[in-house]
Coordinates of C-alpha atoms and ligand atoms in Angstrom, one line a residue:
M3 CA 0.0 0.0 0.0
G4 CA 3.1 2.2 0.2
E5 CA 2.7 3.0 -3.5
T6 CA -0.4 5.0 -3.0
A7 CA 1.6 7.7 -1.3
E8 CA 3.9 8.0 -4.3
R9 CA 1.0 8.4 -6.7
P10 CA 1.1 11.8 -8.3
E11 CA -1.7 14.0 -7.1
P12 CA -3.9 15.4 -10.0
T13 CA -2.5 18.9 -10.4
A14 CA -1.0 18.5 -13.8
V15 CA 0.1 21.5 -16.0
R16 CA -1.8 21.3 -19.3
G17 CA -2.3 23.1 -22.5
E18 CA 0.0 25.7 -24.0
E19 CA 2.2 25.9 -21.0
A20 CA 2.7 22.2 -20.9
Q21 CA 3.6 22.2 -24.6
R22 CA 6.2 25.0 -24.0
I23 CA 7.8 23.1 -21.2
K24 CA 8.0 19.9 -23.2
R25 CA 9.5 21.7 -26.2
E26 CA 11.9 24.1 -24.5
V27 CA 12.8 22.4 -21.2
L28 CA 12.5 18.7 -21.9
G29 CA 13.6 18.8 -25.5
I30 CA 10.8 16.8 -26.9
G31 CA 10.5 17.4 -30.7
D32 CA 7.5 18.9 -32.3
R33 CA 4.7 16.9 -33.8
R34 CA 4.3 19.0 -36.9
K35 CA 5.9 16.4 -39.2
H36 CA 3.1 14.0 -38.3
R37 CA 0.4 16.6 -38.6
T38 CA 0.9 17.3 -42.2
R39 CA 0.3 13.7 -43.1
E40 CA -3.3 12.8 -43.5
A41 CA -4.7 10.8 -40.6
R42 CA -5.7 7.4 -41.7
P43 CA -8.3 5.8 -39.6
L44 CA -7.0 2.8 -37.6
R45 CA -8.2 -0.4 -39.0
P46 CA -9.0 -2.7 -36.2
H47 CA -7.4 -6.1 -36.5
V48 CA -10.1 -8.7 -36.9
K49 CA -9.1 -12.1 -35.8
E50 CA -10.6 -15.1 -37.4
P51 CA -12.6 -17.4 -35.1
H52 CA -10.5 -20.1 -33.4
T53 CA -7.2 -18.3 -34.0
H54 CA -5.0 -17.8 -30.9
H55 CA -1.8 -16.2 -30.2
R56 CA 0.9 -18.8 -29.5
L57 CA 4.5 -18.4 -28.6
Y58 CA 7.2 -20.7 -30.1
R59 CA 10.6 -20.5 -28.5
F60 CA 13.8 -21.6 -30.3
R61 CA 17.4 -21.6 -29.3
F62 CA 19.8 -19.9 -31.7
Y63 CA 23.6 -19.5 -31.9
P64 CA 24.7 -16.0 -33.0
T65 CA 27.9 -15.4 -34.9
E66 CA 30.4 -13.3 -33.2
E67 CA 29.3 -10.3 -35.2
Q68 CA 25.6 -11.0 -34.3
A69 CA 26.5 -11.4 -30.7
R70 CA 28.2 -8.0 -30.6
Q71 CA 25.3 -6.4 -32.4
L72 CA 22.8 -8.0 -30.0
E73 CA 24.9 -6.9 -27.0
R74 CA 24.6 -3.3 -28.3
T75 CA 20.9 -3.8 -28.9
F76 CA 20.2 -5.1 -25.4
G77 CA 22.3 -2.3 -24.0
A78 CA 20.5 0.3 -26.1
C79 CA 17.1 -1.0 -25.1
R80 CA 18.1 -0.7 -21.4
W81 CA 19.5 2.8 -22.0
V82 CA 16.4 4.0 -23.8
Y83 CA 14.1 2.5 -21.2
N84 CA 16.0 4.2 -18.4
E85 CA 16.2 7.5 -20.3
G86 CA 12.5 7.4 -21.0
L87 CA 11.8 6.6 -17.3
A88 CA 14.0 9.6 -16.3
L89 CA 12.3 11.9 -18.7
R90 CA 8.8 10.9 -17.6
S91 CA 9.5 11.1 -13.9
E92 CA 11.5 14.4 -14.2
A93 CA 8.7 15.9 -16.3
W94 CA 6.3 15.1 -13.6
E95 CA 8.3 15.8 -10.5
R96 CA 9.9 19.1 -11.6
H97 CA 7.3 20.5 -14.0
R98 CA 4.1 18.6 -13.3
V99 CA 3.8 17.7 -16.9
R100 CA 2.7 14.3 -18.1
V101 CA 4.8 12.7 -20.9
G102 CA 3.3 9.8 -22.8
F103 CA 4.5 7.1 -25.1
A104 CA 4.3 9.2 -28.3
E105 CA 6.3 12.0 -26.7
T106 CA 9.0 9.6 -25.5
C107 CA 9.3 8.3 -29.1
R108 CA 9.8 11.9 -30.3
A109 CA 12.4 12.4 -27.6
L110 CA 14.1 9.2 -28.9
T111 CA 14.5 10.8 -32.3
G112 CA 16.3 13.7 -30.6
W113 CA 18.6 11.3 -28.7
K114 CA 19.6 9.6 -31.9
R115 CA 20.6 12.9 -33.4
A116 CA 22.6 14.0 -30.4
E117 CA 26.3 13.9 -30.6
G118 CA 27.1 11.6 -27.6
T119 CA 24.4 9.0 -28.3
A120 CA 24.8 8.5 -32.0
W121 CA 25.5 4.8 -31.3
L122 CA 21.7 4.5 -30.9
R123 CA 21.5 4.6 -34.7
E124 CA 23.2 1.3 -34.9
V125 CA 20.1 -0.3 -33.4
S126 CA 16.8 -0.8 -35.1
S127 CA 14.5 2.1 -34.2
T128 CA 11.4 -0.1 -33.9
V129 CA 13.2 -2.2 -31.3
L130 CA 13.9 0.9 -29.3
Q131 CA 10.3 2.1 -29.6
Q132 CA 9.2 -1.3 -28.3
S133 CA 11.4 -0.6 -25.3
L134 CA 9.5 2.7 -24.7
R135 CA 6.3 0.8 -25.2
H136 CA 7.2 -1.5 -22.4
L137 CA 7.9 1.4 -20.2
D138 CA 4.5 2.8 -21.1
Q139 CA 2.9 -0.5 -20.1
A140 CA 4.8 -0.5 -16.8
Y141 CA 3.4 3.0 -16.1
K142 CA -0.1 1.9 -17.0
R143 CA 0.2 -1.0 -14.6
F144 CA 1.4 1.4 -12.0
F145 CA -1.5 3.9 -12.5
I146 CA -4.3 1.4 -13.2
S147 CA -3.6 -1.8 -11.3
G148 CA -1.4 -0.4 -8.5
A149 CA 1.8 -2.1 -9.4
R150 CA 5.0 -0.6 -8.2
H151 CA 6.6 2.3 -10.0
P152 CA 8.7 1.3 -13.0
Q153 CA 12.3 0.7 -12.0
R154 CA 15.5 1.4 -13.8
K155 CA 16.9 -1.6 -15.8
R156 CA 20.3 -2.7 -14.7
K157 CA 22.9 -4.6 -16.6
G158 CA 23.3 -8.1 -15.4
R159 CA 20.2 -7.8 -13.2
S160 CA 17.4 -7.2 -15.7
R161 CA 16.7 -9.7 -18.5
D162 CA 18.4 -9.0 -21.8
A163 CA 15.6 -8.7 -24.3
A164 CA 14.7 -7.0 -27.5
V165 CA 11.4 -7.1 -29.3
Y166 CA 11.1 -6.9 -33.1
V167 CA 7.8 -6.1 -34.6
R168 CA 6.8 -7.1 -38.1
T169 CA 8.9 -4.4 -39.8
G170 CA 12.0 -5.3 -37.7
F171 CA 12.8 -8.6 -39.2
R172 CA 12.7 -10.6 -42.4
W173 CA 11.2 -14.0 -42.6
V174 CA 11.7 -16.4 -45.5
E175 CA 10.0 -19.7 -45.2
D176 CA 11.8 -22.8 -46.3
P177 CA 9.8 -24.4 -49.1
K178 CA 11.3 -27.8 -48.4
R179 CA 10.5 -27.7 -44.7
P180 CA 7.5 -25.4 -44.1
G181 CA 7.3 -23.8 -40.7
T182 CA 11.0 -23.3 -40.6
G183 CA 13.1 -20.8 -42.5
L184 CA 15.4 -17.8 -42.3
I185 CA 15.0 -15.1 -39.8
T186 CA 17.1 -11.9 -40.4
L187 CA 16.9 -9.2 -37.8
A188 CA 17.0 -5.5 -38.6
K189 CA 20.6 -4.1 -38.8
Q190 CA 22.0 -7.6 -39.2
S191 CA 23.3 -8.9 -42.5
R192 CA 23.0 -12.7 -42.0
P193 CA 20.1 -14.8 -40.9
L194 CA 20.1 -16.4 -37.4
D195 CA 21.3 -19.9 -36.9
V196 CA 18.1 -21.2 -35.4
R197 CA 17.7 -24.7 -34.1
W198 CA 14.2 -25.6 -35.3
S199 CA 13.2 -28.0 -32.5
R200 CA 9.7 -27.9 -34.0
E201 CA 7.9 -26.2 -36.9
L202 CA 5.8 -23.1 -36.8
P203 CA 2.4 -23.5 -38.4
A204 CA 3.1 -23.6 -42.2
G205 CA 2.5 -20.4 -44.1
V206 CA 2.3 -18.2 -41.1
V207 CA 4.4 -15.1 -40.7
P208 CA 5.3 -14.3 -37.0
V209 CA 3.5 -11.3 -35.6
R210 CA 6.6 -10.4 -33.6
L211 CA 9.8 -11.8 -32.4
S212 CA 11.5 -11.4 -29.1
V213 CA 15.2 -12.1 -28.8
T214 CA 16.5 -12.9 -25.3
R215 CA 19.7 -13.9 -23.6
D216 CA 19.3 -15.7 -20.3
R217 CA 21.7 -15.4 -17.4
A218 CA 23.3 -18.7 -18.4
G219 CA 24.3 -17.0 -21.7
R220 CA 21.9 -18.9 -24.0
Y221 CA 20.1 -17.0 -26.8
F222 CA 16.5 -17.6 -27.7
V223 CA 14.2 -16.2 -30.3
S224 CA 10.4 -16.4 -29.5
A225 CA 8.0 -16.1 -32.4
L226 CA 4.5 -15.0 -31.6
V227 CA 2.2 -16.4 -34.2
E228 CA -1.6 -16.3 -34.8
E229 CA -2.5 -19.9 -35.1
R230 CA -5.7 -21.5 -36.1
M231 CA -6.7 -24.1 -33.5
A232 CA -9.9 -25.9 -33.9
P233 CA -11.6 -27.0 -30.6
L234 CA -11.3 -30.7 -30.0
P235 CA -14.5 -32.8 -30.1
A236 CA -16.3 -32.8 -26.8
V237 CA -15.6 -35.7 -24.4
F238 CA -18.3 -37.4 -22.4
A239 CA -18.1 -39.6 -19.3
P240 CA -18.4 -43.2 -20.6
G241 CA -22.0 -44.2 -21.4
T242 CA -23.5 -40.8 -20.6
Q243 CA -24.2 -37.4 -22.0
E244 CA -22.3 -35.8 -19.0
P245 CA -19.1 -33.9 -19.8
K246 CA -16.1 -35.8 -18.7
A247 CA -14.5 -34.0 -15.8
V248 CA -11.3 -34.3 -13.8
G249 CA -10.4 -33.0 -10.4
V250 CA -6.8 -31.8 -10.0
D251 CA -5.5 -31.5 -6.5
L252 CA -2.3 -29.5 -6.0
G253 CA -0.4 -31.0 -3.1
L254 CA 3.0 -31.3 -1.5
A255 CA 3.3 -35.1 -1.1
A256 CA 2.6 -35.4 -4.8
L257 CA 2.7 -32.3 -7.1
V258 CA -0.6 -33.2 -8.7
T259 CA -3.2 -35.8 -7.7
L260 CA -6.2 -36.7 -10.0
D261 CA -9.5 -37.9 -8.8
D262 CA -8.9 -41.4 -10.2
G263 CA -6.0 -41.8 -7.9
T264 CA -3.2 -41.0 -10.4
K265 CA -0.3 -39.0 -8.8
Y266 CA 2.3 -37.0 -10.5
D267 CA 5.4 -35.9 -8.7
H268 CA 8.3 -33.7 -9.8
P269 CA 10.6 -35.8 -12.0
R270 CA 13.5 -37.3 -10.1
L271 CA 15.8 -35.3 -12.3
L272 CA 14.4 -32.1 -10.9
K273 CA 15.1 -33.2 -7.3
R274 CA 18.7 -34.0 -8.2
Y275 CA 19.0 -30.5 -9.7
A276 CA 17.5 -29.0 -6.6
E277 CA 20.0 -30.7 -4.4
K278 CA 22.8 -29.5 -6.7
L279 CA 21.4 -26.0 -6.6
A280 CA 21.3 -26.0 -2.8
R281 CA 24.9 -27.0 -2.8
C282 CA 25.9 -24.2 -5.2
Q283 CA 24.0 -21.7 -3.1
R284 CA 25.9 -22.8 0.0
E285 CA 29.1 -22.4 -2.0
L286 CA 28.1 -19.0 -3.2
H287 CA 27.8 -17.7 0.4
R288 CA 31.4 -18.9 1.2
K289 CA 32.9 -16.9 -1.7
A290 CA 34.1 -13.4 -1.2
R291 CA 31.8 -10.7 -2.6
G292 CA 32.8 -9.4 -6.0
S293 CA 35.4 -12.1 -6.5
R294 CA 35.9 -14.0 -9.7
N295 CA 35.0 -17.3 -8.1
R296 CA 31.7 -16.0 -6.9
Q297 CA 31.0 -14.9 -10.4
K298 CA 31.6 -18.4 -11.7
V299 CA 29.3 -20.0 -9.1
R300 CA 26.7 -17.4 -10.0
Q301 CA 26.9 -18.5 -13.7
R302 CA 26.6 -22.2 -12.6
I303 CA 23.5 -21.3 -10.6
A304 CA 22.0 -19.5 -13.5
R305 CA 22.5 -22.5 -15.7
L306 CA 20.9 -24.8 -13.2
Y307 CA 17.9 -22.6 -12.8
A308 CA 17.5 -22.6 -16.6
L309 CA 17.8 -26.4 -16.6
I310 CA 15.2 -26.8 -13.9
S311 CA 12.7 -24.6 -15.6
D312 CA 13.2 -26.4 -18.9
V313 CA 12.6 -29.8 -17.3
R314 CA 9.6 -28.6 -15.4
S315 CA 8.1 -26.9 -18.4
D316 CA 8.5 -30.1 -20.5
M317 CA 6.9 -32.2 -17.9
L318 CA 4.0 -29.8 -17.3
D319 CA 3.4 -29.5 -21.0
Q320 CA 3.0 -33.2 -21.4
L321 CA 0.7 -33.4 -18.3
T322 CA -1.5 -30.5 -19.2
T323 CA -1.9 -31.6 -22.9
R324 CA -3.0 -35.0 -21.7
L325 CA -5.5 -33.6 -19.2
V326 CA -6.9 -31.2 -21.7
R327 CA -7.2 -33.9 -24.4
E328 CA -9.0 -36.4 -22.2
N329 CA -11.4 -34.2 -20.3
Q330 CA -14.0 -31.6 -21.1
V331 CA -14.1 -29.9 -17.7
L332 CA -10.9 -29.5 -15.6
V333 CA -11.3 -28.5 -11.9
V334 CA -8.6 -27.0 -9.8
E335 CA -8.6 -25.1 -6.5
D336 CA -7.7 -21.4 -6.1
L337 CA -3.9 -21.2 -6.1
S338 CA -3.8 -18.6 -3.4
I339 CA -5.3 -21.0 -0.9
A340 CA -3.2 -23.9 -2.0
S341 CA 0.0 -22.0 -1.3
L342 CA -1.4 -20.8 2.0
L343 CA -2.1 -24.3 3.1
R344 CA 1.5 -25.5 2.5
G345 CA 3.1 -25.7 5.9
A346 CA 6.8 -26.0 6.5
H347 CA 7.3 -29.1 4.6
G348 CA 10.4 -30.8 3.3
T349 CA 13.3 -32.7 4.6
G350 CA 16.9 -31.7 5.1
S351 CA 18.2 -28.2 5.6
R352 CA 15.9 -25.2 5.8
R353 CA 17.5 -23.8 2.6
K354 CA 16.7 -27.0 0.7
A355 CA 13.2 -27.1 2.0
R356 CA 12.8 -23.5 0.9
L357 CA 14.1 -24.4 -2.6
N358 CA 11.7 -27.3 -2.8
R359 CA 8.8 -25.1 -1.9
M360 CA 9.9 -22.5 -4.4
I361 CA 10.0 -25.1 -7.2
T362 CA 6.6 -26.5 -6.2
D363 CA 5.0 -23.0 -6.2
A364 CA 6.5 -22.2 -9.5
A365 CA 5.3 -25.5 -10.9
W366 CA 1.7 -24.9 -9.7
A367 CA 1.6 -21.4 -11.1
E368 CA 2.9 -22.7 -14.5
L369 CA 0.5 -25.7 -14.4
L370 CA -2.5 -23.3 -14.0
R371 CA -1.1 -20.9 -16.7
K372 CA -0.8 -23.8 -19.2
L373 CA -4.2 -25.2 -18.3
R374 CA -5.8 -21.8 -18.8
Y375 CA -4.5 -21.2 -22.3
K376 CA -4.9 -24.8 -23.5
C377 CA -8.5 -24.9 -22.3
A378 CA -9.1 -21.8 -24.5
W379 CA -7.3 -23.3 -27.5
Y380 CA -9.1 -26.6 -27.4
G381 CA -12.6 -25.6 -26.3
R382 CA -12.4 -27.0 -22.8
T383 CA -13.4 -25.4 -19.5
L384 CA -11.2 -24.8 -16.5
V385 CA -13.2 -24.4 -13.3
I386 CA -11.4 -22.7 -10.4
V387 CA -13.1 -23.6 -7.2
G388 CA -13.4 -20.9 -4.5
R389 CA -11.0 -20.6 -1.7
F390 CA -13.5 -21.4 1.0
F391 CA -14.5 -24.8 -0.5
P392 CA -13.5 -27.5 2.1
S393 CA -12.0 -29.9 -0.5
T394 CA -9.8 -31.7 2.0
R395 CA -12.1 -31.9 5.0
R396 CA -15.3 -33.0 3.2
C397 CA -16.0 -36.7 2.8
S398 CA -16.4 -37.3 -0.9
A399 CA -18.8 -40.3 -0.3
C400 CA -21.3 -38.7 2.1
H401 CA -20.3 -35.0 2.1
A402 CA -20.0 -35.0 5.9
Q403 CA -17.5 -32.4 7.0
G404 CA -14.7 -33.7 9.2
P405 CA -12.4 -31.8 11.5
K406 CA -9.4 -29.8 10.3
M407 CA -6.4 -32.0 9.5
A408 CA -2.7 -31.5 10.0
V409 CA -0.7 -31.5 6.8
S410 CA 1.0 -34.7 7.9
V411 CA -2.2 -36.7 7.9
R412 CA -2.2 -38.7 4.6
Q413 CA -5.1 -41.1 5.2
W414 CA -8.3 -40.7 7.1
T415 CA -11.6 -42.5 7.8
C416 CA -14.9 -40.7 7.6
A417 CA -16.6 -40.7 11.1
A418 CA -20.1 -40.5 9.5
C419 CA -20.0 -43.2 6.8
G420 CA -16.8 -45.1 7.6
A421 CA -15.3 -44.6 4.1
A422 CA -11.4 -44.7 4.1
H423 CA -9.8 -41.9 2.2
D424 CA -6.5 -40.9 0.7
R425 CA -6.2 -37.3 1.6
D426 CA -5.3 -36.0 -1.8
V427 CA -7.5 -38.3 -3.9
N428 CA -10.5 -37.4 -1.7
A429 CA -9.8 -33.7 -2.3
A430 CA -9.5 -34.3 -6.0
V431 CA -12.9 -36.1 -6.1
N432 CA -14.5 -33.2 -4.1
L433 CA -13.0 -30.7 -6.5
R434 CA -14.3 -32.6 -9.5
D435 CA -17.9 -32.8 -8.1
E436 CA -17.9 -29.2 -7.1
G437 CA -16.5 -28.1 -10.4
L438 CA -19.1 -30.1 -12.3
R439 CA -21.9 -28.5 -10.2
L440 CA -20.6 -25.0 -11.0
Y441 CA -20.2 -26.0 -14.7
K442 CA -23.8 -27.1 -14.9
L443 CA -25.0 -24.0 -13.2
V444 CA -23.4 -22.0 -16.0
T445 CA -24.5 -24.2 -18.9
D446 CA -28.1 -24.2 -17.6
A447 CA -28.1 -20.4 -17.4
L448 CA -26.4 -19.9 -20.7
P449 CA -28.5 -18.3 -23.5
P450 CA -28.8 -20.5 -26.6
G451 CA -25.9 -20.1 -29.1
H452 CA -23.4 -19.2 -26.4
T453 CA -20.4 -21.4 -25.6
V454 CA -19.1 -21.9 -22.1
P455 CA -16.1 -19.6 -21.4
P456 CA -12.7 -21.4 -21.1
V457 CA -12.3 -20.3 -17.5
L458 CA -14.9 -20.2 -14.8
K459 CA -13.9 -18.8 -11.5
A460 CA -16.2 -19.6 -8.6
S461 CA -15.7 -16.2 -7.1
E462 CA -17.0 -14.5 -10.3
L463 CA -20.0 -16.8 -10.8
E464 CA -22.6 -14.6 -9.1
A465 CA -23.1 -13.1 -12.5
W466 CA -24.4 -16.4 -13.7
S467 CA -27.5 -16.7 -11.6
P468 CA -30.5 -17.3 -13.9
A469 CA -31.8 -13.7 -13.4
A470 CA -28.6 -12.2 -14.7
S471 CA -28.1 -14.8 -17.4
S472 CA -28.7 -12.4 -20.3
A473 CA -26.1 -10.0 -19.0
A474 CA -23.7 -12.8 -18.3
G475 CA -23.6 -13.8 -21.9
R476 CA -22.0 -10.5 -22.7
G477 CA -20.2 -9.8 -19.5
A478 CA -18.3 -13.0 -19.0
R479 CA -15.0 -13.5 -20.7
T480 CA -15.9 -15.6 -23.7
D481 CA -12.7 -15.2 -25.6
G482 CA -9.7 -16.7 -23.8
P483 CA -6.7 -15.7 -25.8
S484 CA -6.0 -12.5 -24.0
A485 CA -6.7 -14.0 -20.6
G486 CA -4.6 -17.1 -21.1
M487 CA -2.2 -16.0 -23.8
P488 CA 1.1 -17.6 -23.2
V489 CA 3.1 -14.5 -23.8
E490 CA 6.2 -13.9 -21.9
P491 CA 6.1 -11.0 -19.5
V492 CA 8.6 -8.5 -20.8
Ligands
ZN171 ZN1 -18.4 -40.0 4.8

């Protein structure tokens, strides 16, 4: 809540005076050039039905020349971001003038002409504009959703990233192997050496590319494409007209438990990495600050983190794809409550336990993210059950509510009906039943011709009461791509 105090109070300087300050004090160029051009109305981009944004990530190996050019690009993006941030905050703090995205872009034109910063011209201007766009988005998050004030980007601390919009790269598809091809970035003479681990949809031109270098020194190019993805045929429970549903319990003993008793844990590989990571971290604390050896251990840790996240991502991709293919309705609990419930769990040192917990939390968050967008892609529904639903304490056989249970209790017997339960399987069954109940509530209230939205959140379902059903058809989020779009946060 500390941010609210920093929020600028609404006493902005406007009109002629603001224009003068921007021009004479802040050195933001005039808009006249753009005024002479006839304003063309913006054509809204109409997406075809069933097309979704999808991100494909590939590793690439830059030549020495490309690596140098990218190094300059990353540096310039950081510099422009920081300069834009300084301009916007100075304009406000000193002169009470608001500076927006378009004005930072005009200021960028000035910086490129300036004597000391002519090196900016070696970097594609659309890439630098994207950097200013990210700054603008960070400001919007600050003003609208109460995020913290944008921070300066620091070398070695912030992620190295550059975003190329459609005019910033050339794409030539390989006719022999559609979906792969040559990517040439602006200001570079040769195409990137991309390892095509899979194909893009054939005949599709990427909407934009983002080029990143992680802390382990690996380069990636992520292509955002608009892909047509037909919903999968509906699946019904065997021998019925009921949609097939699955309850997914997020736990600590097993990462994921399904209502049919299947349990998924972290792959063993991941545990071994986690142990290695804990060792490295202990080692790091023994090395002197700022020493060369400390730097080396830091690199090793970065590589391990990268490995862990790759292994985790692969495993979760397989799991979520399977779940989405085989079920029509997928039910999970609200993640906030799931992480609240986790006690101090884990064996070994506190540091290792903390690492395990961190990995588990990250896996849950990623699992939900993947389920969200895959449900939207394939015409499934993800139901997020409310945080007050007693999934663990309720007996799934007779619905009697038992007493609160310690995290260590793995098995219990219902006092009312005598049914013996595995803690997690019982919770998954409860989730499935509750999710199906909510799902039916929505389908019954749905006006004809409407499809069920890909995500139903119990806490937002009041709008679905039969009385409000007509409003709900419009109000509810019926198109998923923006909600679950797997786009990297930049
Ligand atoms: Zn019972």
